């Protein structure tokens, strides 16, 4: 009898232990689920952290803000003063101010990588203009995941906008032969964001800007072109249906050289003056070569290889040459760039 009572007592204690674990779980209604985090400079060397939290109940967005010596401490302050638990598991977008990005994004990116809550698949963008106004924007279109949808391929994204995940930005800070281009945005008038092109990064610092048109060329190199359009002055508007880039790397003597060929297949969306397909093809070829040449010249001046051209020389360089690719060899790169455009049909003429 005593043996059965002992077993019953042990089972009862075990059940309490299991229930205790459940009681420690916080109800979903007692959690704050921010989808956007913003990081910028504060006063006297501090850092400001913003969290945008959507509320589906009253169709609004709430912004929390704190300032401290480090990002970790600022987040801890937000959690301390919040009336509910702050859960970063649903964070989709990291925004960094341009002033901070021009100094370094290292602390912000490494904070996310170290965090066990935020996914490294979250996206990152750089904000130009008044950072606080953007983070406190109360437009109704800024509810829920609409900010993230700006970069979503199934929603608001176009090839004029670059897409960079946290893990890609982290890799770009340490890879010797490749940099990254991070989307550059500002506060929109009737939309959450307005695209300004892309920030040219050199490891962890923003060193320049690309226009929207140049960002399209960058995305063509990355194999992301679906829905991209190019407007030809006084001729036509062409939508790119297919794109392919072939690079042949040559290391001759002390100067790296490359032969690059871009093949574009497009559809005329709108035309003016009834140009022939041959005229449109020639105009687009000339325009793309001009834009690429200007972009490459600026990238070499900034010593930023966002196109990843150095990746084609990894098997051709010594370890020392690889370490100095962006500072010594990339600025000397001589690239022969050609474009072949094929207009497939006339598309939907407007």
CSV table of C-alpha atoms in Angstrom, one decimal:
chain,number,residue,atom,x,y,z
A,1,UNK,CA,0.0,0.0,0.0
A,2,UNK,CA,2.8,2.3,1.0
A,3,UNK,CA,4.6,1.5,-2.3
A,4,UNK,CA,1.5,2.4,-4.4
A,5,UNK,CA,1.2,5.7,-2.4
A,6,UNK,CA,4.8,6.5,-3.1
A,7,UNK,CA,4.4,6.0,-6.9
A,8,UNK,CA,1.3,8.1,-6.9
A,9,UNK,CA,3.1,10.9,-5.1
A,10,UNK,CA,6.0,10.8,-7.6
A,11,UNK,CA,3.6,10.9,-10.6
A,12,UNK,CA,1.8,13.9,-9.0
A,13,UNK,CA,5.1,15.8,-8.6
A,14,UNK,CA,6.1,15.1,-12.2
A,15,UNK,CA,2.7,16.4,-13.4
A,16,UNK,CA,3.3,19.6,-11.4
A,17,UNK,CA,6.7,20.0,-13.1
A,18,UNK,CA,5.2,19.7,-16.6
A,19,UNK,CA,2.5,22.2,-15.7
A,20,UNK,CA,5.0,24.6,-14.3
A,21,UNK,CA,6.7,24.7,-17.7
A,22,UNK,CA,3.5,25.6,-19.4
A,23,UNK,CA,2.7,28.3,-16.9
A,24,UNK,CA,6.1,30.0,-17.7
A,25,UNK,CA,5.0,30.4,-21.4
A,26,UNK,CA,3.6,33.9,-22.0
A,27,UNK,CA,0.3,34.3,-23.8
A,28,UNK,CA,0.5,35.6,-27.3
A,29,UNK,CA,-1.7,38.5,-26.3
A,30,UNK,CA,0.9,39.5,-23.7
A,31,UNK,CA,3.7,39.8,-26.3
A,32,UNK,CA,4.9,42.7,-28.5
A,33,UNK,CA,5.9,41.4,-31.9
A,34,UNK,CA,8.0,44.1,-33.7
A,35,UNK,CA,8.6,43.6,-37.4
A,36,UNK,CA,11.0,46.5,-38.0
A,37,UNK,CA,14.1,47.5,-36.0
A,38,UNK,CA,15.8,50.8,-36.6
A,39,UNK,CA,19.3,51.8,-35.5
A,40,UNK,CA,20.9,55.2,-35.6
A,41,UNK,CA,23.3,57.5,-33.7
A,42,UNK,CA,22.3,59.0,-30.4
A,43,UNK,CA,23.8,61.8,-28.3
A,44,UNK,CA,27.3,61.7,-26.9
A,45,UNK,CA,28.3,58.5,-28.7
A,46,UNK,CA,25.1,56.6,-27.8
A,47,UNK,CA,23.0,54.5,-30.1
A,48,UNK,CA,19.3,54.9,-30.6
A,49,UNK,CA,17.1,51.8,-31.2
A,50,UNK,CA,13.6,51.9,-32.6
A,51,UNK,CA,11.0,49.0,-32.7
A,52,UNK,CA,7.9,49.3,-34.9
A,53,UNK,CA,5.1,47.1,-33.6
A,54,UNK,CA,1.9,46.6,-35.6
A,55,UNK,CA,-1.4,46.3,-33.8
A,56,UNK,CA,-4.0,44.4,-35.8
A,57,UNK,CA,-6.7,45.2,-33.2
A,58,UNK,CA,-6.9,48.9,-33.8
A,59,UNK,CA,-5.1,48.9,-37.2
A,60,UNK,CA,-2.2,51.1,-36.1
A,61,UNK,CA,1.5,50.9,-35.5
A,62,UNK,CA,3.3,51.6,-32.2
A,63,UNK,CA,7.0,52.7,-32.1
A,64,UNK,CA,9.2,52.1,-29.1
A,65,UNK,CA,12.5,54.0,-28.7
A,66,UNK,CA,15.5,53.9,-26.4
A,67,UNK,CA,19.0,55.2,-26.2
A,68,UNK,CA,22.1,53.7,-24.6
A,69,UNK,CA,25.8,53.0,-25.0
A,70,UNK,CA,25.2,49.8,-27.0
A,71,UNK,CA,22.4,48.2,-29.0
A,72,UNK,CA,22.1,45.3,-26.5
A,73,UNK,CA,21.6,47.8,-23.6
A,74,UNK,CA,19.0,49.9,-25.6
A,75,UNK,CA,17.0,46.7,-26.3
A,76,UNK,CA,17.2,45.8,-22.7
A,77,UNK,CA,15.8,49.2,-21.7
A,78,UNK,CA,12.9,48.8,-24.1
A,79,UNK,CA,12.1,45.4,-22.6
A,80,UNK,CA,12.4,46.8,-19.0
A,81,UNK,CA,9.9,49.6,-19.6
A,82,UNK,CA,7.5,47.8,-21.9
A,83,UNK,CA,4.3,46.6,-20.3
A,84,UNK,CA,4.4,43.4,-22.3
A,85,UNK,CA,7.1,41.0,-23.4
A,86,UNK,CA,9.1,42.2,-26.4
A,87,UNK,CA,9.7,39.2,-28.7
A,88,UNK,CA,12.1,39.7,-31.7
A,89,UNK,CA,11.4,36.4,-33.3
A,90,UNK,CA,9.2,38.0,-36.0
A,91,UNK,CA,11.6,40.8,-36.9
A,92,UNK,CA,11.7,41.0,-40.7
A,93,UNK,CA,13.6,44.2,-41.5
A,94,UNK,CA,16.6,46.0,-40.0
A,95,UNK,CA,16.9,49.7,-40.9
A,96,UNK,CA,20.2,51.6,-40.4
A,97,UNK,CA,20.5,55.4,-40.8
A,98,UNK,CA,22.8,56.7,-43.5
A,99,UNK,CA,24.9,58.6,-41.0
A,100,UNK,CA,25.6,55.4,-39.1
A,101,UNK,CA,26.2,53.4,-42.3
A,102,UNK,CA,28.9,55.8,-43.5
A,103,UNK,CA,30.8,55.1,-40.3
A,104,UNK,CA,30.1,51.4,-39.9
A,105,UNK,CA,27.2,48.9,-39.9
A,106,UNK,CA,29.3,46.3,-38.1
A,107,UNK,CA,27.8,46.7,-34.6
A,108,UNK,CA,24.2,46.5,-36.0
A,109,UNK,CA,24.9,43.5,-38.2
A,110,UNK,CA,26.9,41.6,-35.5
A,111,UNK,CA,24.2,42.3,-32.9
A,112,UNK,CA,21.7,40.4,-35.1
A,113,UNK,CA,24.1,37.6,-35.9
A,114,UNK,CA,24.8,37.2,-32.1
A,115,UNK,CA,21.1,37.3,-31.2
A,116,UNK,CA,19.3,34.0,-30.8
A,117,UNK,CA,16.0,35.6,-31.6
A,118,UNK,CA,16.4,37.5,-34.9
A,119,UNK,CA,16.7,35.5,-38.0
A,120,UNK,CA,19.8,36.1,-40.2
A,121,UNK,CA,17.4,35.9,-43.2
A,122,UNK,CA,15.9,39.2,-42.1
A,123,UNK,CA,16.4,42.0,-44.7
A,124,UNK,CA,18.6,45.2,-44.2
A,125,UNK,CA,18.2,48.6,-45.7
A,126,UNK,CA,19.8,52.1,-45.2
A,127,UNK,CA,17.7,55.1,-44.6
A,128,UNK,CA,18.5,58.6,-46.0
A,129,UNK,CA,16.9,61.7,-44.4
A,130,UNK,CA,15.2,62.1,-41.1
A,131,UNK,CA,15.4,58.7,-39.4
A,132,UNK,CA,13.1,59.4,-36.5
A,133,UNK,CA,10.3,60.6,-38.8
A,134,UNK,CA,10.4,57.4,-40.8
A,135,UNK,CA,10.4,55.2,-37.7
A,136,UNK,CA,7.4,57.1,-36.2
A,137,UNK,CA,5.4,57.3,-39.5
A,138,UNK,CA,1.7,56.7,-38.8
A,139,UNK,CA,0.4,56.2,-42.3
A,140,UNK,CA,-2.2,53.5,-42.5
A,141,UNK,CA,-0.3,51.8,-45.3
A,142,UNK,CA,2.5,51.2,-42.7
A,143,UNK,CA,0.5,48.6,-40.8
A,144,UNK,CA,1.8,45.0,-40.3
A,145,UNK,CA,4.2,43.6,-42.8
A,146,UNK,CA,3.7,46.4,-45.5
A,147,UNK,CA,7.2,47.7,-44.8
A,148,UNK,CA,8.6,44.2,-45.5
A,149,UNK,CA,6.4,43.8,-48.6
A,150,UNK,CA,8.3,46.7,-50.1
A,151,UNK,CA,11.1,44.2,-50.7
A,152,UNK,CA,8.9,41.2,-51.3
A,153,UNK,CA,9.2,39.6,-54.7
A,154,UNK,CA,5.6,38.6,-54.5
A,155,UNK,CA,4.5,42.1,-53.7
A,156,UNK,CA,6.2,45.5,-54.1
A,157,UNK,CA,9.7,44.5,-55.2
A,158,UNK,CA,11.1,45.4,-58.7
A,159,UNK,CA,14.6,44.9,-60.1
A,160,UNK,CA,15.3,48.6,-59.4
A,161,UNK,CA,15.6,47.7,-55.7
A,162,UNK,CA,18.4,45.6,-54.3
A,163,UNK,CA,17.7,42.9,-51.7
A,164,UNK,CA,20.3,42.0,-49.0
A,165,UNK,CA,19.7,39.7,-46.1
A,166,UNK,CA,21.5,40.1,-42.8
A,167,UNK,CA,23.8,37.1,-43.4
A,168,UNK,CA,24.8,38.5,-46.8
A,169,UNK,CA,25.7,41.9,-45.2
A,170,UNK,CA,27.7,40.0,-42.6
A,171,UNK,CA,29.6,38.0,-45.2
A,172,UNK,CA,30.3,41.2,-47.2
A,173,UNK,CA,32.2,42.6,-44.2
A,174,UNK,CA,34.7,39.9,-44.3
A,175,UNK,CA,34.9,38.5,-47.9
A,176,UNK,CA,38.1,39.8,-49.6
A,177,UNK,CA,36.8,39.7,-53.2
A,178,UNK,CA,33.2,40.9,-53.0
A,179,UNK,CA,31.2,43.7,-51.5
A,180,UNK,CA,27.5,44.3,-51.1
A,181,UNK,CA,24.9,46.9,-52.3
A,182,UNK,CA,22.3,47.7,-49.7
A,183,UNK,CA,19.0,49.3,-50.6
A,184,UNK,CA,18.8,53.0,-49.9
A,185,UNK,CA,15.4,54.3,-49.0
A,186,UNK,CA,13.7,57.4,-47.6
A,187,UNK,CA,10.3,58.1,-46.0
A,188,UNK,CA,7.6,57.9,-48.6
A,189,UNK,CA,4.8,60.5,-49.2
A,190,UNK,CA,1.9,58.1,-49.9
A,191,UNK,CA,3.8,54.9,-49.4
A,192,UNK,CA,5.9,53.5,-46.5
A,193,UNK,CA,9.2,54.0,-48.3
A,194,UNK,CA,10.7,55.7,-51.4
A,195,UNK,CA,13.5,54.0,-53.2
A,196,UNK,CA,16.6,56.1,-53.8
A,197,UNK,CA,18.7,53.3,-55.3
A,198,UNK,CA,21.4,51.5,-53.4
A,199,UNK,CA,24.2,52.2,-51.0
A,200,UNK,CA,27.7,51.1,-52.3
A,201,UNK,CA,29.5,49.3,-49.4
A,202,UNK,CA,33.2,48.8,-48.8
A,203,UNK,CA,33.2,46.0,-46.2
A,204,UNK,CA,31.2,47.6,-43.3
A,205,UNK,CA,31.1,51.2,-44.6
A,206,UNK,CA,28.9,53.0,-47.0
A,207,UNK,CA,31.2,54.8,-49.5
A,208,UNK,CA,28.8,55.9,-52.3
A,209,UNK,CA,25.4,55.6,-53.9
A,210,UNK,CA,23.9,53.9,-57.0
A,211,UNK,CA,20.9,55.3,-58.8
A,212,UNK,CA,17.8,53.2,-59.4
A,213,UNK,CA,18.9,52.6,-63.0
A,214,UNK,CA,22.4,51.5,-61.9
A,215,UNK,CA,20.8,49.2,-59.3
A,216,UNK,CA,19.0,47.4,-62.2
A,217,UNK,CA,22.4,46.6,-63.7
A,218,UNK,CA,23.6,45.3,-60.4
A,219,UNK,CA,20.5,43.0,-60.2
A,220,UNK,CA,21.1,41.8,-63.7
A,221,UNK,CA,24.6,40.7,-62.5
A,222,UNK,CA,22.9,38.9,-59.6
A,223,UNK,CA,20.4,37.2,-61.9
A,224,UNK,CA,17.4,39.2,-60.6
A,225,UNK,CA,15.7,40.9,-63.4
A,226,UNK,CA,12.1,39.8,-63.5
A,227,UNK,CA,9.9,42.8,-64.3
A,228,UNK,CA,12.7,45.2,-64.9
A,229,UNK,CA,12.1,48.0,-67.4
A,230,UNK,CA,14.4,50.4,-69.2
A,231,UNK,CA,13.2,53.6,-70.7
A,232,UNK,CA,14.9,54.8,-73.9
A,233,UNK,CA,14.8,58.5,-74.4
A,234,UNK,CA,12.5,59.4,-77.4
A,235,UNK,CA,12.2,55.8,-78.4
A,236,UNK,CA,10.6,53.2,-76.3
A,237,UNK,CA,10.2,51.4,-72.9
A,238,UNK,CA,11.5,47.9,-72.8
A,239,UNK,CA,10.8,45.2,-70.2
A,240,UNK,CA,13.6,42.7,-69.7
A,241,UNK,CA,12.3,39.2,-70.1
A,242,UNK,CA,15.6,37.4,-69.8
A,243,UNK,CA,19.2,38.3,-68.9
A,244,UNK,CA,22.5,36.4,-68.9
A,245,UNK,CA,26.0,37.6,-68.2
A,246,UNK,CA,29.1,35.7,-69.2
A,247,UNK,CA,32.5,36.8,-67.7
A,248,UNK,CA,35.9,35.5,-68.8
A,249,UNK,CA,38.7,36.4,-66.4
A,250,UNK,CA,42.2,36.9,-67.6
A,251,UNK,CA,45.3,37.6,-65.5
A,252,UNK,CA,48.1,38.7,-67.8
A,253,UNK,CA,51.2,40.2,-66.3
A,254,UNK,CA,50.5,42.6,-63.5
A,255,UNK,CA,47.0,43.7,-64.7
A,256,UNK,CA,43.8,41.7,-64.4
A,257,UNK,CA,41.5,42.0,-67.4
A,258,UNK,CA,38.0,40.6,-68.2
A,259,UNK,CA,35.8,40.1,-71.2
A,260,UNK,CA,32.1,40.4,-70.2
A,261,UNK,CA,29.1,39.9,-72.4
A,262,UNK,CA,25.5,40.6,-71.4
A,263,UNK,CA,22.6,39.1,-73.4
A,264,UNK,CA,19.2,40.7,-72.9
A,265,UNK,CA,15.9,39.5,-74.3
A,266,UNK,CA,13.2,42.2,-74.0
A,267,UNK,CA,9.7,43.1,-74.9
A,268,UNK,CA,8.6,46.6,-76.1
A,269,UNK,CA,6.1,47.9,-73.6
A,270,UNK,CA,5.6,51.4,-75.0
A,271,UNK,CA,7.0,53.1,-78.1
A,272,UNK,CA,7.2,56.6,-79.5
A,273,UNK,CA,7.6,57.3,-83.2
A,274,UNK,CA,7.3,53.7,-84.4
A,275,UNK,CA,11.0,52.7,-84.1
A,276,UNK,CA,12.1,49.4,-85.6
A,277,UNK,CA,13.2,46.6,-83.4
A,278,UNK,CA,16.7,47.0,-84.7
A,279,UNK,CA,16.7,50.7,-83.6
A,280,UNK,CA,15.4,49.8,-80.2
A,281,UNK,CA,18.0,47.1,-79.8
A,282,UNK,CA,20.9,49.4,-80.8
A,283,UNK,CA,19.7,52.2,-78.5
A,284,UNK,CA,19.4,49.8,-75.5
A,285,UNK,CA,22.8,48.3,-76.1
A,286,UNK,CA,24.4,51.7,-76.2
A,287,UNK,CA,22.6,52.9,-73.1
A,288,UNK,CA,23.5,49.8,-71.0
A,289,UNK,CA,27.1,50.0,-72.0
A,290,UNK,CA,27.3,53.6,-71.0
A,291,UNK,CA,25.6,53.0,-67.6
A,292,UNK,CA,27.8,50.0,-66.9
A,293,UNK,CA,31.0,51.8,-67.8
A,294,UNK,CA,30.1,54.8,-65.6
A,295,UNK,CA,29.2,52.5,-62.7
A,296,UNK,CA,32.3,50.4,-62.9
A,297,UNK,CA,34.5,53.6,-63.0
A,298,UNK,CA,32.9,54.8,-59.7
A,299,UNK,CA,33.1,51.4,-58.1
A,300,UNK,CA,36.8,51.3,-58.9
A,301,UNK,CA,37.3,54.7,-57.4
A,302,UNK,CA,35.5,53.6,-54.2
A,303,UNK,CA,37.4,50.3,-54.3
A,304,UNK,CA,34.1,48.5,-53.8
A,305,UNK,CA,33.5,45.3,-55.8
A,306,UNK,CA,29.8,44.9,-55.4
A,307,UNK,CA,29.6,43.0,-58.7
A,308,UNK,CA,31.7,40.3,-57.3
A,309,UNK,CA,34.2,40.4,-60.2
A,310,UNK,CA,37.0,39.3,-57.9
A,311,UNK,CA,35.3,36.0,-57.4
A,312,UNK,CA,36.4,35.0,-61.0
A,313,UNK,CA,40.0,35.5,-60.0
A,314,UNK,CA,40.1,33.5,-56.8
A,315,UNK,CA,41.9,30.5,-58.5
A,316,UNK,CA,44.2,32.9,-60.3
A,317,UNK,CA,45.5,34.9,-57.3
A,318,UNK,CA,47.9,34.2,-54.6
A,319,UNK,CA,46.8,34.7,-51.0
A,320,UNK,CA,48.5,38.1,-50.8
A,321,UNK,CA,46.8,39.2,-54.1
A,322,UNK,CA,43.5,38.0,-52.8
A,323,UNK,CA,43.8,40.0,-49.6
A,324,UNK,CA,44.6,43.2,-51.6
A,325,UNK,CA,42.1,42.6,-54.5
A,326,UNK,CA,39.9,45.6,-53.7
A,327,UNK,CA,42.7,48.0,-52.8
A,328,UNK,CA,45.3,47.2,-55.4
A,329,UNK,CA,44.0,45.0,-58.2
A,330,UNK,CA,40.3,45.8,-58.7
A,331,UNK,CA,41.1,49.5,-59.4
A,332,UNK,CA,43.4,48.3,-62.2
A,333,UNK,CA,40.9,45.9,-63.7
A,334,UNK,CA,40.5,46.4,-67.5
A,335,UNK,CA,37.1,45.2,-68.5
A,336,UNK,CA,35.7,44.8,-72.1
A,337,UNK,CA,32.0,45.0,-71.7
A,338,UNK,CA,29.6,44.2,-74.6
A,339,UNK,CA,25.8,43.9,-74.8
A,340,UNK,CA,23.5,42.0,-77.2
A,341,UNK,CA,19.8,42.9,-77.1
A,342,UNK,CA,17.1,40.9,-78.7
A,343,UNK,CA,13.6,42.3,-78.9
A,344,UNK,CA,11.3,39.2,-78.9
A,345,UNK,CA,8.1,40.8,-79.9
A,346,UNK,CA,6.2,44.1,-79.6
A,347,UNK,CA,4.4,43.1,-76.4
A,348,UNK,CA,1.4,45.1,-75.2
A,349,UNK,CA,1.7,48.5,-77.1
A,350,UNK,CA,0.0,51.3,-75.3
